[in-house]
mmCIF file with all atom_site columns, C-alpha atoms in Angstrom:
data_model
loop_
_atom_site.group_PDB
_atom_site.id
_atom_site.type_symbol
_atom_site.label_atom_id
_atom_site.label_alt_id
_atom_site.label_comp_id
_atom_site.label_asym_id
_atom_site.label_entity_id
_atom_site.label_seq_id
_atom_site.pdbx_PDB_ins_code
_atom_site.Cartn_x
_atom_site.Cartn_y
_atom_site.Cartn_z
_atom_site.occupancy
_atom_site.B_iso_or_equiv
_atom_site.pdbx_formal_charge
_atom_site.auth_seq_id
_atom_site.auth_comp_id
_atom_site.auth_asym_id
_atom_site.auth_atom_id
_atom_site.pdbx_PDB_model_num
ATOM 1  C CA . MET I 1 1  ? -24.707 12.411 10.474  1.00 76.00 ? 1  MET I CA 1
ATOM 2  C CA . LYS I 1 2  ? -23.217 9.025  9.804   1.00 93.00 ? 2  LYS I CA 1
ATOM 3  C CA . LEU I 1 3  ? -19.534 9.939  9.575   1.00 96.00 ? 3  LEU I CA 1
ATOM 4  C CA . GLY I 1 4  ? -18.335 6.450  10.468  1.00 97.00 ? 4  GLY I CA 1
ATOM 5  C CA . ALA I 1 5  ? -20.506 4.836  7.813   1.00 95.00 ? 5  ALA I CA 1
ATOM 6  C CA . ALA I 1 6  ? -19.207 7.300  5.209   1.00 95.00 ? 6  ALA I CA 1
ATOM 7  C CA . ILE I 1 7  ? -15.610 6.548  6.211   1.00 97.00 ? 7  ILE I CA 1
ATOM 8  C CA . LYS I 1 8  ? -16.227 2.812  5.948   1.00 97.00 ? 8  LYS I CA 1
ATOM 9  C CA . GLU I 1 9  ? -17.912 3.164  2.563   1.00 93.00 ? 9  GLU I CA 1
ATOM 10 C CA . LEU I 1 10 ? -15.096 5.332  1.175   1.00 94.00 ? 10 LEU I CA 1
ATOM 11 C CA . ARG I 1 11 ? -12.455 3.002  2.623   1.00 96.00 ? 11 ARG I CA 1
ATOM 12 C CA . GLN I 1 12 ? -14.063 0.024  0.917   1.00 96.00 ? 12 GLN I CA 1
ATOM 13 C CA . GLU I 1 13 ? -14.450 1.939  -2.354  1.00 91.00 ? 13 GLU I CA 1
ATOM 14 C CA . SER I 1 14 ? -10.745 2.746  -2.135  1.00 92.00 ? 14 SER I CA 1
ATOM 15 C CA . GLY I 1 15 ? -9.919  -0.941 -1.753  1.00 95.00 ? 15 GLY I CA 1
ATOM 16 C CA . LEU I 1 16 ? -8.328  -0.448 1.652   1.00 97.00 ? 16 LEU I CA 1
ATOM 17 C CA . ARG I 1 17 ? -8.589  -2.872 4.518   1.00 97.00 ? 17 ARG I CA 1
ATOM 18 C CA . GLN I 1 18 ? -9.450  -1.359 7.873   1.00 98.00 ? 18 GLN I CA 1
ATOM 19 C CA . LYS I 1 19 ? -6.023  -2.336 9.195   1.00 98.00 ? 19 LYS I CA 1
ATOM 20 C CA . ASP I 1 20 ? -4.277  -0.580 6.296   1.00 98.00 ? 20 ASP I CA 1
ATOM 21 C CA . LEU I 1 21 ? -6.240  2.663  6.614   1.00 98.00 ? 21 LEU I CA 1
ATOM 22 C CA . ALA I 1 22 ? -5.705  2.732  10.353  1.00 98.00 ? 22 ALA I CA 1
ATOM 23 C CA . GLN I 1 23 ? -1.975  2.303  9.876   1.00 98.00 ? 23 GLN I CA 1
ATOM 24 C CA . ARG I 1 24 ? -1.798  5.049  7.233   1.00 97.00 ? 24 ARG I CA 1
ATOM 25 C CA . VAL I 1 25 ? -3.790  7.441  9.412   1.00 98.00 ? 25 VAL I CA 1
ATOM 26 C CA . GLY I 1 26 ? -1.827  6.657  12.563  1.00 97.00 ? 26 GLY I CA 1
ATOM 27 C CA . VAL I 1 27 ? -4.606  5.156  14.663  1.00 98.00 ? 27 VAL I CA 1
ATOM 28 C CA . THR I 1 28 ? -5.269  1.634  15.847  1.00 98.00 ? 28 THR I CA 1
ATOM 29 C CA . GLN I 1 29 ? -7.518  -0.700 13.915  1.00 98.00 ? 29 GLN I CA 1
ATOM 30 C CA . SER I 1 30 ? -9.683  -0.949 17.025  1.00 98.00 ? 30 SER I CA 1
ATOM 31 C CA . TYR I 1 31 ? -10.119 2.836  17.116  1.00 98.00 ? 31 TYR I CA 1
ATOM 32 C CA . LEU I 1 32 ? -10.973 2.988  13.391  1.00 98.00 ? 32 LEU I CA 1
ATOM 33 C CA . SER I 1 33 ? -13.486 0.186  13.879  1.00 98.00 ? 33 SER I CA 1
ATOM 34 C CA . GLN I 1 34 ? -15.131 2.173  16.676  1.00 98.00 ? 34 GLN I CA 1
ATOM 35 C CA . VAL I 1 35 ? -15.267 5.246  14.414  1.00 98.00 ? 35 VAL I CA 1
ATOM 36 C CA . GLU I 1 36 ? -16.766 3.272  11.526  1.00 98.00 ? 36 GLU I CA 1
ATOM 37 C CA . ASN I 1 37 ? -19.379 1.789  13.867  1.00 97.00 ? 37 ASN I CA 1
ATOM 38 C CA . GLU I 1 38 ? -20.325 5.242  15.241  1.00 96.00 ? 38 GLU I CA 1
ATOM 39 C CA . HIS I 1 39 ? -18.959 4.500  18.737  1.00 97.00 ? 39 HIS I CA 1
ATOM 40 C CA . LYS I 1 40 ? -16.196 7.135  18.612  1.00 97.00 ? 40 LYS I CA 1
ATOM 41 C CA . ASP I 1 41 ? -15.971 10.573 17.019  1.00 95.00 ? 41 ASP I CA 1
ATOM 42 C CA . PRO I 1 42 ? -12.581 11.308 15.468  1.00 97.00 ? 42 PRO I CA 1
ATOM 43 C CA . ASN I 1 43 ? -10.952 14.700 15.906  1.00 97.00 ? 43 ASN I CA 1
ATOM 44 C CA . LEU I 1 44 ? -10.535 17.014 12.932  1.00 97.00 ? 44 LEU I CA 1
ATOM 45 C CA . SER I 1 45 ? -6.899  16.126 12.290  1.00 97.00 ? 45 SER I CA 1
ATOM 46 C CA . THR I 1 46 ? -7.831  12.437 12.089  1.00 98.00 ? 46 THR I CA 1
ATOM 47 C CA . ILE I 1 47 ? -10.734 13.263 9.788   1.00 98.00 ? 47 ILE I CA 1
ATOM 48 C CA . ARG I 1 48 ? -8.341  15.177 7.529   1.00 98.00 ? 48 ARG I CA 1
ATOM 49 C CA . ARG I 1 49 ? -5.910  12.252 7.374   1.00 98.00 ? 49 ARG I CA 1
ATOM 50 C CA . ILE I 1 50 ? -8.719  9.778  6.665   1.00 98.00 ? 50 ILE I CA 1
ATOM 51 C CA . ALA I 1 51 ? -10.118 11.962 3.885   1.00 96.00 ? 51 ALA I CA 1
ATOM 52 C CA . GLU I 1 52 ? -6.679  12.287 2.323   1.00 96.00 ? 52 GLU I CA 1
ATOM 53 C CA . GLU I 1 53 ? -6.087  8.532  2.428   1.00 97.00 ? 53 GLU I CA 1
ATOM 54 C CA . VAL I 1 54 ? -9.425  7.678  0.818   1.00 95.00 ? 54 VAL I CA 1
ATOM 55 C CA . GLY I 1 55 ? -8.953  10.385 -1.812  1.00 91.00 ? 55 GLY I CA 1
ATOM 56 C CA . VAL I 1 56 ? -11.647 12.922 -0.982  1.00 89.00 ? 56 VAL I CA 1
ATOM 57 C CA . SER I 1 57 ? -11.749 16.384 0.538   1.00 89.00 ? 57 SER I CA 1
ATOM 58 C CA . VAL I 1 58 ? -13.046 16.897 4.062   1.00 93.00 ? 58 VAL I CA 1
ATOM 59 C CA . PRO I 1 59 ? -16.205 18.658 2.778   1.00 87.00 ? 59 PRO I CA 1
ATOM 60 C CA . ILE I 1 60 ? -16.969 15.679 0.524   1.00 86.00 ? 60 ILE I CA 1
ATOM 61 C CA . LEU I 1 61 ? -16.458 13.307 3.443   1.00 91.00 ? 61 LEU I CA 1
ATOM 62 C CA . PHE I 1 62 ? -18.904 15.351 5.536   1.00 90.00 ? 62 PHE I CA 1
ATOM 63 C CA . PHE I 1 63 ? -21.333 15.562 2.617   1.00 85.00 ? 63 PHE I CA 1
ATOM 64 C CA . ARG I 1 64 ? -21.242 11.790 2.206   1.00 86.00 ? 64 ARG I CA 1
ATOM 65 C CA . SER I 1 65 ? -22.043 11.430 5.902   1.00 91.00 ? 65 SER I CA 1
ATOM 66 C CA . MET I 1 66 ? -25.221 13.554 5.821   1.00 86.00 ? 66 MET I CA 1
ATOM 67 C CA . ASP I 1 67 ? -28.618 12.031 6.350   1.00 81.00 ? 67 ASP I CA 1
ATOM 68 C CA . GLY I 1 68 ? -32.145 13.272 7.004   1.00 77.00 ? 68 GLY I CA 1
ATOM 69 C CA . ASP I 1 69 ? -31.480 13.604 10.738  1.00 82.00 ? 69 ASP I CA 1
ATOM 70 C CA . ASP I 1 70 ? -29.094 16.489 9.948   1.00 82.00 ? 70 ASP I CA 1
ATOM 71 C CA . VAL I 1 71 ? -31.865 18.631 8.501   1.00 86.00 ? 71 VAL I CA 1
ATOM 72 C CA . ARG I 1 72 ? -34.370 20.776 10.344  1.00 89.00 ? 72 ARG I CA 1
ATOM 73 C CA . PRO I 1 73 ? -37.874 19.283 10.203  1.00 89.00 ? 73 PRO I CA 1
ATOM 74 C CA . ASP I 1 74 ? -39.234 22.218 8.195   1.00 90.00 ? 74 ASP I CA 1
ATOM 75 C CA . ARG I 1 75 ? -36.577 21.594 5.518   1.00 89.00 ? 75 ARG I CA 1
ATOM 76 C CA . LYS I 1 76 ? -36.761 17.796 5.443   1.00 87.00 ? 76 LYS I CA 1
ATOM 77 C CA . GLU I 1 77 ? -39.121 17.559 2.458   1.00 88.00 ? 77 GLU I CA 1
ATOM 78 C CA . ALA I 1 78 ? -36.834 19.719 0.304   1.00 87.00 ? 78 ALA I CA 1
ATOM 79 C CA . PHE I 1 79 ? -33.796 17.753 1.509   1.00 84.00 ? 79 PHE I CA 1
ATOM 80 C CA . ASP I 1 80 ? -35.439 14.443 0.602   1.00 85.00 ? 80 ASP I CA 1
ATOM 81 C CA . GLN I 1 81 ? -36.109 15.725 -2.925  1.00 86.00 ? 81 GLN I CA 1
ATOM 82 C CA . ILE I 1 82 ? -32.766 17.416 -3.580  1.00 85.00 ? 82 ILE I CA 1
ATOM 83 C CA . PHE I 1 83 ? -30.202 15.344 -1.700  1.00 81.00 ? 83 PHE I CA 1
ATOM 84 C CA . PRO I 1 84 ? -30.331 12.113 -3.762  1.00 82.00 ? 84 PRO I CA 1
ATOM 85 C CA . ARG I 1 85 ? -29.826 14.041 -7.006  1.00 82.00 ? 85 ARG I CA 1
ATOM 86 C CA . PHE I 1 86 ? -27.066 16.189 -5.577  1.00 80.00 ? 86 PHE I CA 1
ATOM 87 C CA . LYS I 1 87 ? -25.361 13.145 -4.063  1.00 78.00 ? 87 LYS I CA 1
ATOM 88 C CA . GLY I 1 88 ? -25.410 11.471 -7.477  1.00 80.00 ? 88 GLY I CA 1
ATOM 89 C CA . ILE I 1 89 ? -23.756 14.515 -9.056  1.00 80.00 ? 89 ILE I CA 1
ATOM 90 C CA . ILE I 1 90 ? -21.040 14.572 -6.387  1.00 74.00 ? 90 ILE I CA 1
ATOM 91 C CA . GLU I 1 91 ? -20.401 10.842 -6.721  1.00 73.00 ? 91 GLU I CA 1
ATOM 92 C CA . ASP I 1 92 ? -20.208 11.130 -10.527 1.00 75.00 ? 92 ASP I CA 1
ATOM 93 C CA . GLN I 1 93 ? -17.643 13.883 -10.088 1.00 71.00 ? 93 GLN I CA 1
ATOM 94 C CA . LEU I 1 94 ? -15.607 11.737 -7.689  1.00 65.00 ? 94 LEU I CA 1
ATOM 95 C CA . LEU I 1 95 ? -15.597 8.860  -10.169 1.00 63.00 ? 95 LEU I CA 1
ATOM 96 C CA . ALA I 1 96 ? -14.492 11.182 -12.952 1.00 67.00 ? 96 ALA I CA 1
ATOM 97 C CA . GLU I 1 97 ? -11.563 12.391 -10.825 1.00 62.00 ? 97 GLU I CA 1
ATOM 98 C CA . ALA I 1 98 ? -10.465 8.854  -9.952  1.00 56.00 ? 98 ALA I CA 1
#
């Protein structure tokens, strides 16, 4: 799971600077940088605030953070076939809501 990378990507898509998102969420820019670079794991309340500020639900944030390492080896082939299509559908839906 690449939660920090998903947060960074959504922040940039939202047009927010790291400093601005950190301020809105109530954390330091340094802390947010560590989260985005996968050095810190935010708690659930921080995740909720981040998701709200970048305009997605928490499940969508977690979905955006998934990668092949999150899937059991015996399910990896199915994941690799299904995930890109499903991700495209979710992203299209997000764009339609924006």
